[in-house]
CSV table of C-alpha atoms in Angstrom, one decimal:
chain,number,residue,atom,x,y,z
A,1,UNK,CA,104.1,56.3,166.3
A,2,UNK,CA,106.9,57.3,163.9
A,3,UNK,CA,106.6,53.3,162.4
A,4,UNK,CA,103.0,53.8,161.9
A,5,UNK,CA,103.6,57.1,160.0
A,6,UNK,CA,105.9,55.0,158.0
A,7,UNK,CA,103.8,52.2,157.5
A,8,UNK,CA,100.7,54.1,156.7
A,9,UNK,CA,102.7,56.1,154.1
A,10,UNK,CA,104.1,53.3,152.8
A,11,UNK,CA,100.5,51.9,152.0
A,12,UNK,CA,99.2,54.8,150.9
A,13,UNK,CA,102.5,55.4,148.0
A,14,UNK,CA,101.5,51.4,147.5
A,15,UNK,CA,97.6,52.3,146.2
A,16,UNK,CA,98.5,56.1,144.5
A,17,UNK,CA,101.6,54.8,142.8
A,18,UNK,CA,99.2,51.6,140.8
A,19,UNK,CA,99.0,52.8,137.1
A,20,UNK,CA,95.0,54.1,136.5
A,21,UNK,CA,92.9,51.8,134.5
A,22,UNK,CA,90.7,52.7,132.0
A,23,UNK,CA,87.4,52.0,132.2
A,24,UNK,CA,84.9,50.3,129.6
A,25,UNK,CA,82.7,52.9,129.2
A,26,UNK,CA,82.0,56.6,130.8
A,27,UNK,CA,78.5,58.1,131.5
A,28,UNK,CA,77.4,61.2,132.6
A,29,UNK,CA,74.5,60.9,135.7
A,30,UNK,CA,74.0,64.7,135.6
A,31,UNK,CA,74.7,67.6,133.9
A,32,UNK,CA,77.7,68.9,136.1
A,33,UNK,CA,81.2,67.7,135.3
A,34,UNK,CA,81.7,66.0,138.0
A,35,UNK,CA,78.5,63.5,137.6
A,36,UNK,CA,79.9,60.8,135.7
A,37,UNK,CA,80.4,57.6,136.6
A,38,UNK,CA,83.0,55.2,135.1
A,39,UNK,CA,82.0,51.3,134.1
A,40,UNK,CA,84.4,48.3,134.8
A,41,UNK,CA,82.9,44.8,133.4
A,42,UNK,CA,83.4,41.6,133.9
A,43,UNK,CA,85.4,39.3,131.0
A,44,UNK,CA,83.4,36.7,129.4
A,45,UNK,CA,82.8,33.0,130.5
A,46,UNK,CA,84.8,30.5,128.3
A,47,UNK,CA,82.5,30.4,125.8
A,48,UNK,CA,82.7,33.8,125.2
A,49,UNK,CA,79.3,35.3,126.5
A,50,UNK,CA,79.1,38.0,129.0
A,51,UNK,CA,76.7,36.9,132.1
A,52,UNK,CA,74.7,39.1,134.3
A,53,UNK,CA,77.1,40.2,137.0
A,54,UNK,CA,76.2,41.9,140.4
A,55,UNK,CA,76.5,45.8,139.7
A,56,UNK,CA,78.6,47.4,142.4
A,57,UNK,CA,78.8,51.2,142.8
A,58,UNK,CA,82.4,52.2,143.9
A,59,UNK,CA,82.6,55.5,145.6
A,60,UNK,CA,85.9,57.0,146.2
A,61,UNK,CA,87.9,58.7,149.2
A,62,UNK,CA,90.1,61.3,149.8
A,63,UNK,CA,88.2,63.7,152.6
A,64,UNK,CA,85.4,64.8,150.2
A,65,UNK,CA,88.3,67.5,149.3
A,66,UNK,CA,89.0,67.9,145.4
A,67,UNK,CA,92.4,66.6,144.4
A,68,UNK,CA,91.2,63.1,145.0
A,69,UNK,CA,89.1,62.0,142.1
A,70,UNK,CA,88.1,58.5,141.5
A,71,UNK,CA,91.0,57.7,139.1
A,72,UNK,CA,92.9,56.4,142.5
A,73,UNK,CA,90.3,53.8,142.8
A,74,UNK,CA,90.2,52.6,139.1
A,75,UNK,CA,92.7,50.1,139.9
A,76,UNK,CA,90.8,48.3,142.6
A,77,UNK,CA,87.4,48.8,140.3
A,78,UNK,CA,89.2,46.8,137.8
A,79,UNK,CA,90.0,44.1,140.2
A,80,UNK,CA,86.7,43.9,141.5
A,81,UNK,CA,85.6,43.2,137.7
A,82,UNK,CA,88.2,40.9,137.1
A,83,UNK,CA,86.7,39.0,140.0
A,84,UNK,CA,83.5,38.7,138.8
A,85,UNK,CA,81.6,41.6,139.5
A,86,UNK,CA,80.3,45.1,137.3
A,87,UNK,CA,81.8,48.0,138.3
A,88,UNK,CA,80.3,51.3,138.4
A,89,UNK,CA,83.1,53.6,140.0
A,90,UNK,CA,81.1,57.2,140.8
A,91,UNK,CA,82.3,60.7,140.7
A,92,UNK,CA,80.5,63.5,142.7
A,93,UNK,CA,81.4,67.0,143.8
A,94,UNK,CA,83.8,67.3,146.5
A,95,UNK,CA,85.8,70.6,147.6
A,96,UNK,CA,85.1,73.9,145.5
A,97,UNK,CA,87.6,76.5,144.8
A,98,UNK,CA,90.0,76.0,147.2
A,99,UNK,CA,91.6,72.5,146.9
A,100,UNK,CA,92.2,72.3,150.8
A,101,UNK,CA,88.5,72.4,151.4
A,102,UNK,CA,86.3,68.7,152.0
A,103,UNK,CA,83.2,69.0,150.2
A,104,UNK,CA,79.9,70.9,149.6
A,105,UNK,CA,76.9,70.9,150.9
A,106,UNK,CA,74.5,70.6,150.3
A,107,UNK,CA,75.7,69.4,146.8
A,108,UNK,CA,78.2,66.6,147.5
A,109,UNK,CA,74.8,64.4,148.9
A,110,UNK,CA,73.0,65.7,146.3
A,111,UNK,CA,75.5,63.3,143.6
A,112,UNK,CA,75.6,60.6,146.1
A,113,UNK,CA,71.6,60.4,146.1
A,114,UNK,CA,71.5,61.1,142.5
A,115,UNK,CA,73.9,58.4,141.6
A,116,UNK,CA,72.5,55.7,143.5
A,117,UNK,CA,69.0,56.4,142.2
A,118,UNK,CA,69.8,56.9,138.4
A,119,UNK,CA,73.0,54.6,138.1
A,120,UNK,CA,71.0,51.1,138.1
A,121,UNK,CA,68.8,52.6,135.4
A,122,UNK,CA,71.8,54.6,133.1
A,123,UNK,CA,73.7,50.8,133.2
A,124,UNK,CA,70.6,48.9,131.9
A,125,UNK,CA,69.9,51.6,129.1
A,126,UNK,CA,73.3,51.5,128.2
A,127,UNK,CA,73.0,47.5,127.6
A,128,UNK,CA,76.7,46.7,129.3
A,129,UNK,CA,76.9,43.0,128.9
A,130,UNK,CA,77.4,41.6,132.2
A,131,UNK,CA,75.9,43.9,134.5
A,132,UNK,CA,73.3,43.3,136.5
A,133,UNK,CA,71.2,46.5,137.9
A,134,UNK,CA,68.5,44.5,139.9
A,135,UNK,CA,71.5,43.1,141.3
A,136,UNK,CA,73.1,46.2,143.3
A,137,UNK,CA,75.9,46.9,146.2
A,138,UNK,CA,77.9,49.9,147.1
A,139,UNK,CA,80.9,50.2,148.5
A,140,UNK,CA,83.5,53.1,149.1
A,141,UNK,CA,86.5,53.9,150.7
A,142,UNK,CA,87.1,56.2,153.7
A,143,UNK,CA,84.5,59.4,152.6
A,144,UNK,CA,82.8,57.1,150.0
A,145,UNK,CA,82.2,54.7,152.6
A,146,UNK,CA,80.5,57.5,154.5
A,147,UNK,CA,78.6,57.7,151.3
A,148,UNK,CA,77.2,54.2,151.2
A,149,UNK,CA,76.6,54.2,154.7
A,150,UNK,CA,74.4,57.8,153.9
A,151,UNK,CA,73.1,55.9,150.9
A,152,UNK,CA,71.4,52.7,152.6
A,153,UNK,CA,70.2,55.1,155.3
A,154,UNK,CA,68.2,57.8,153.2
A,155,UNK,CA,64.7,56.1,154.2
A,156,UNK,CA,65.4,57.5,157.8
A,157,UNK,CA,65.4,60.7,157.0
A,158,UNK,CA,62.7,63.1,157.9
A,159,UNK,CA,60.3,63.5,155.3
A,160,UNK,CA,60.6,66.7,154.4
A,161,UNK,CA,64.5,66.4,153.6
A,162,UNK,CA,65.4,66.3,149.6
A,163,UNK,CA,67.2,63.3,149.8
A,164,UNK,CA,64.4,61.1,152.0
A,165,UNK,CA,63.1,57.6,150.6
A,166,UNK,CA,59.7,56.7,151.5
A,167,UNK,CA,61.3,53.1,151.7
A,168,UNK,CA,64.8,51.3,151.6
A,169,UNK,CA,66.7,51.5,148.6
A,170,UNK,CA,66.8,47.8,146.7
A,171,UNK,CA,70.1,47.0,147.6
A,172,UNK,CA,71.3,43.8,148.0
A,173,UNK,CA,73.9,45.2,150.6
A,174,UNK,CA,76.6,47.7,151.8
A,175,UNK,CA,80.0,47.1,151.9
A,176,UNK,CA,82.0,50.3,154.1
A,177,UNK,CA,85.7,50.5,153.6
A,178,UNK,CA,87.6,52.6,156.6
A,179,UNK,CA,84.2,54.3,156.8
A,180,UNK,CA,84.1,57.7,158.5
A,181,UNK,CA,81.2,55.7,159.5
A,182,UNK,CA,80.1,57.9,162.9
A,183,UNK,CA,80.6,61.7,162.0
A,184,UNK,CA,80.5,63.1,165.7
A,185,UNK,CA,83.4,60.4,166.6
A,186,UNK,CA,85.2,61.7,164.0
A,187,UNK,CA,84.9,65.1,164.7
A,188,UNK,CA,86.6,64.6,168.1
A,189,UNK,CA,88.9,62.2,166.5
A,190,UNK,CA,89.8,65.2,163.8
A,191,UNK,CA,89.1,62.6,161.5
A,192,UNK,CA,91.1,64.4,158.1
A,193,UNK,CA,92.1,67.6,159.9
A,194,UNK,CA,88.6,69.0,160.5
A,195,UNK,CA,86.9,67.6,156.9
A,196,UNK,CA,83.5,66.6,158.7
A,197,UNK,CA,82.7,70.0,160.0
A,198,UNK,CA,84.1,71.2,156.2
A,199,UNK,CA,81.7,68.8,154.5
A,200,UNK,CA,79.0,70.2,156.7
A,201,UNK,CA,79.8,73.7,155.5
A,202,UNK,CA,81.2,75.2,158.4
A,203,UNK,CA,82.2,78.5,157.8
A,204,UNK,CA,82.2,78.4,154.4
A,205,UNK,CA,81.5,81.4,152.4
A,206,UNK,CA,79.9,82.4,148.9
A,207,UNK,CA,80.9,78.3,146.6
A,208,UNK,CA,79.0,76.9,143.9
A,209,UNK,CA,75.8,76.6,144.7
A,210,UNK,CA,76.9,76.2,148.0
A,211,UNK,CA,74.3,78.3,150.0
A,212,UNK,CA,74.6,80.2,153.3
A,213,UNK,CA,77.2,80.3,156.0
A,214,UNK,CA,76.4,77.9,158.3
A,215,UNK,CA,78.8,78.9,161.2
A,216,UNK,CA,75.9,78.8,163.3
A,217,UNK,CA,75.6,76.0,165.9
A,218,UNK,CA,72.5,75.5,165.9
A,219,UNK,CA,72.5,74.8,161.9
A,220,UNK,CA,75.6,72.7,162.0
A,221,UNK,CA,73.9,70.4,164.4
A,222,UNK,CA,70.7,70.1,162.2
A,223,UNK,CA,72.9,69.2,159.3
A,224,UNK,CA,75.3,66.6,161.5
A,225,UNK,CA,71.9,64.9,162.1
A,226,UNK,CA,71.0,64.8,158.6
A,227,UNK,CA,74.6,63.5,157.4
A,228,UNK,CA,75.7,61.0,160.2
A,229,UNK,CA,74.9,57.6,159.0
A,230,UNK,CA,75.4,56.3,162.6
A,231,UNK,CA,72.1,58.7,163.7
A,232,UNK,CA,70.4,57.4,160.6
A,233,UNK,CA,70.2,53.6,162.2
A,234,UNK,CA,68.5,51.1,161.6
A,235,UNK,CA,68.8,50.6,158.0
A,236,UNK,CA,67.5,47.1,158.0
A,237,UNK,CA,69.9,46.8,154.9
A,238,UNK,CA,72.8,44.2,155.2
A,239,UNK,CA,75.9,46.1,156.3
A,240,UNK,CA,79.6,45.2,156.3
A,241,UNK,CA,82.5,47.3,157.5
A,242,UNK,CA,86.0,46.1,156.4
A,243,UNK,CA,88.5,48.1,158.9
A,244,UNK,CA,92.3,48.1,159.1
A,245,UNK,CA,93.0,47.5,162.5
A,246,UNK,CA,96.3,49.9,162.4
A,247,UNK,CA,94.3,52.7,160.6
A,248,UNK,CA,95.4,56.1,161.6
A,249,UNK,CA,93.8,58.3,159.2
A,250,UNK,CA,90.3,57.3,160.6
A,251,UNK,CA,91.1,55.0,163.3
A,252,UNK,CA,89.0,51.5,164.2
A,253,UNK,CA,87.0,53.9,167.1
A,254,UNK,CA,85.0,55.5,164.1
A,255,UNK,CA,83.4,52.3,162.7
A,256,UNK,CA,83.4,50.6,166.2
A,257,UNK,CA,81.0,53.6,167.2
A,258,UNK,CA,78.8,52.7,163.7
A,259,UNK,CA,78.5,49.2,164.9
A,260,UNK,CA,77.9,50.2,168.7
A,261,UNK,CA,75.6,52.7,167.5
A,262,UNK,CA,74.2,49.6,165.1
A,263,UNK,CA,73.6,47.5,167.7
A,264,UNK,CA,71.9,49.9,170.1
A,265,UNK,CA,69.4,50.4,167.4
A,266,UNK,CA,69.1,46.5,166.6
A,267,UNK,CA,71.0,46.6,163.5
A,268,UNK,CA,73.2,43.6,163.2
A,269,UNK,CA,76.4,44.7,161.0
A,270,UNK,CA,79.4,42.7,160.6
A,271,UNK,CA,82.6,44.2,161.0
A,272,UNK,CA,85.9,42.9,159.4
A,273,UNK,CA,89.3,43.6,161.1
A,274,UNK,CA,91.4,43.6,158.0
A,275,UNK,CA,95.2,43.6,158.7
A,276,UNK,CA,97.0,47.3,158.2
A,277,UNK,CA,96.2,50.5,157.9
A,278,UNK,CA,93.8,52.5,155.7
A,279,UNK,CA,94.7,51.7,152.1
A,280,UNK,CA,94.8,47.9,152.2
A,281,UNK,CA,91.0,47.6,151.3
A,282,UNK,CA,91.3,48.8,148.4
A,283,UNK,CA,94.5,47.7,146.9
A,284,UNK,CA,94.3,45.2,144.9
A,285,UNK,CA,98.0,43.7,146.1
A,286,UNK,CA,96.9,42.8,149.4
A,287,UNK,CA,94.8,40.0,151.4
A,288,UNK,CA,92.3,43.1,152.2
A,289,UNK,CA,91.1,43.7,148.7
A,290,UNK,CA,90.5,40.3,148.7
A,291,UNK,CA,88.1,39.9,151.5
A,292,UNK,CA,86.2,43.0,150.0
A,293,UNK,CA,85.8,41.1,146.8
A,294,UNK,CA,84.6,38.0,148.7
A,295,UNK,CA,82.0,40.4,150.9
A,296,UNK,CA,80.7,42.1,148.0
A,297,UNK,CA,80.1,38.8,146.3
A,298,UNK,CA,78.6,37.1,149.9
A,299,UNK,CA,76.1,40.1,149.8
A,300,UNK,CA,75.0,39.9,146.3
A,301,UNK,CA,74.8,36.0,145.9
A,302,UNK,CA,77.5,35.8,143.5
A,303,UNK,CA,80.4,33.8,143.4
A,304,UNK,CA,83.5,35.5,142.7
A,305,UNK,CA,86.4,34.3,140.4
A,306,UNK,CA,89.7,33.7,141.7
């Protein structure tokens, strides 16, 4: 176990120790600070003209808990554009007050909703050269591949939940990176030291605009239902996990309970064991990010550069 440790700690200095990248171009997707989204774009062909590229929204990790923001990911949102592909890399609100705390509710799936509705639009009224909005994926990393997962599934929600689609979002696909995929395998995993029933807002007290206490069982398993992407199945939306098969921050048995769960339901997703641990995907150094660049393009019909 203690070579694990070292190797997972290893990977993780690897990804937070790349310099940030700057993006092209910041927009604001709401009126809090923490609704903005950053744009990565593709260079130019030869000739010098930008082509529509496949818009992928990029949604961060870190346990939903504040001190991760989506500057750790700009370097992987950077290679994704330098592969071919637009880049929208979203911010949303996370942990309140207390930096130890994983996210809000109900406000953390009120950004992710927000963002993938609105994005599309704000990139085509913007006039980015080379992104394409009717051309859309998401992918995240660890809680922002919850995200996506959440994201593609909104249509099953019951009708009278803010977030519900009366159809599928058009997306051309989802692409999950060490997903905490399946929320009640996580919770008896301790998936991120207890960050699931956190995000769910157990026992949480007076946070911005954070509503009631919901200590209460009964209310924590209304909202589990409402949050788990793996009760929210099928999505009929093409759906990819990429999953380090030496992960130990959320371990292989979460997204292997998404695609069980997938397949109970009739849902064919593809699952990718990617060699190492959690942070692979998503740096830019390694094989992993390479296959994620490949999927993302395989989803959207693109090709992407080498």
């Amino acid at each position: 176990m203690g070579g694990a440790t070292a190797g997972a700690a290893a990977e993780e200095t690897s990804v937070l120790g790349l310099a940030p990248v700057d993006p092209v171009r910041t927009a604001a997707y709401g009126e809090h600070p923490d609704q903005v989204v950053d744009f990565y774009l593709p260079p130019p062909g030869t000739d010098g003209v930008a082509r529509p590229a496949p818009l992928v929204l990029l949604f961060h990790g870190g346990a939903w808990r504040a001190p991760y923001d989506r500057r750790h990911v700009s370097p992987f949102a950077a290679f994704l554009a330098g592969r071919g592909l637009a880049v929208a890399s979203v911010e949303y609100r996370r942990g309140g007050a207390d930096p130890a705390r994983a996210g809000r509710w109900p406000e953390t799936f009120d950004d992710i909703a927000v963002a993938v509705d609105t994005v599309p639009g704000l990139a085509r009224e913007l006039g980015l050269p080379g992104a394409d909005p009717d051309r859309v994926v998401l992918t995240g990393h660890s809680a922002g591949g919850h995200a996506v997962l959440w994201a593609a599934a909104r249509h099953r929600l019951p009708s009278g939940t803010p977030w519900h689609l009366p159809s599928p979002s058009p997306l051309r696909g989802v692409v999950a990176l060490a997903p905490i995929a399946d929320l009640a395998t996580a919770r008896a995993l301790d998936v991120c030291s207890g960050a699931v029933d956190e995000l769910l807002g157990e026992g949480e007290g007076d946070s911005e605009g954070g509503g009631s206490d919901s200590g209460d069982g009964d209310e924590l398993t209304v909202r589990l239902g409402l949050a788990d992407p793996a009760a929210l199945l099928p999505t009929a939306i093409p759906t990819t996990i990429v999953q380090g098969g030496t992960d130990i921050d959320v371990p292989p048995a979460v997204a292997d309970a998404f695609a069980e769960a997938a397949a109970r339901a009739g849902q064919d997703v593809r699952l990718i064991r990617a060699d190492g641990g959690h942070f692979p995907p998503i740096d830019p150094t390694t094989p992993a990010a390479h296959t994620v660049a490949e999927e993302i393009a395989r989803l959207a019909g693109a090709h992407p550069a080498t």
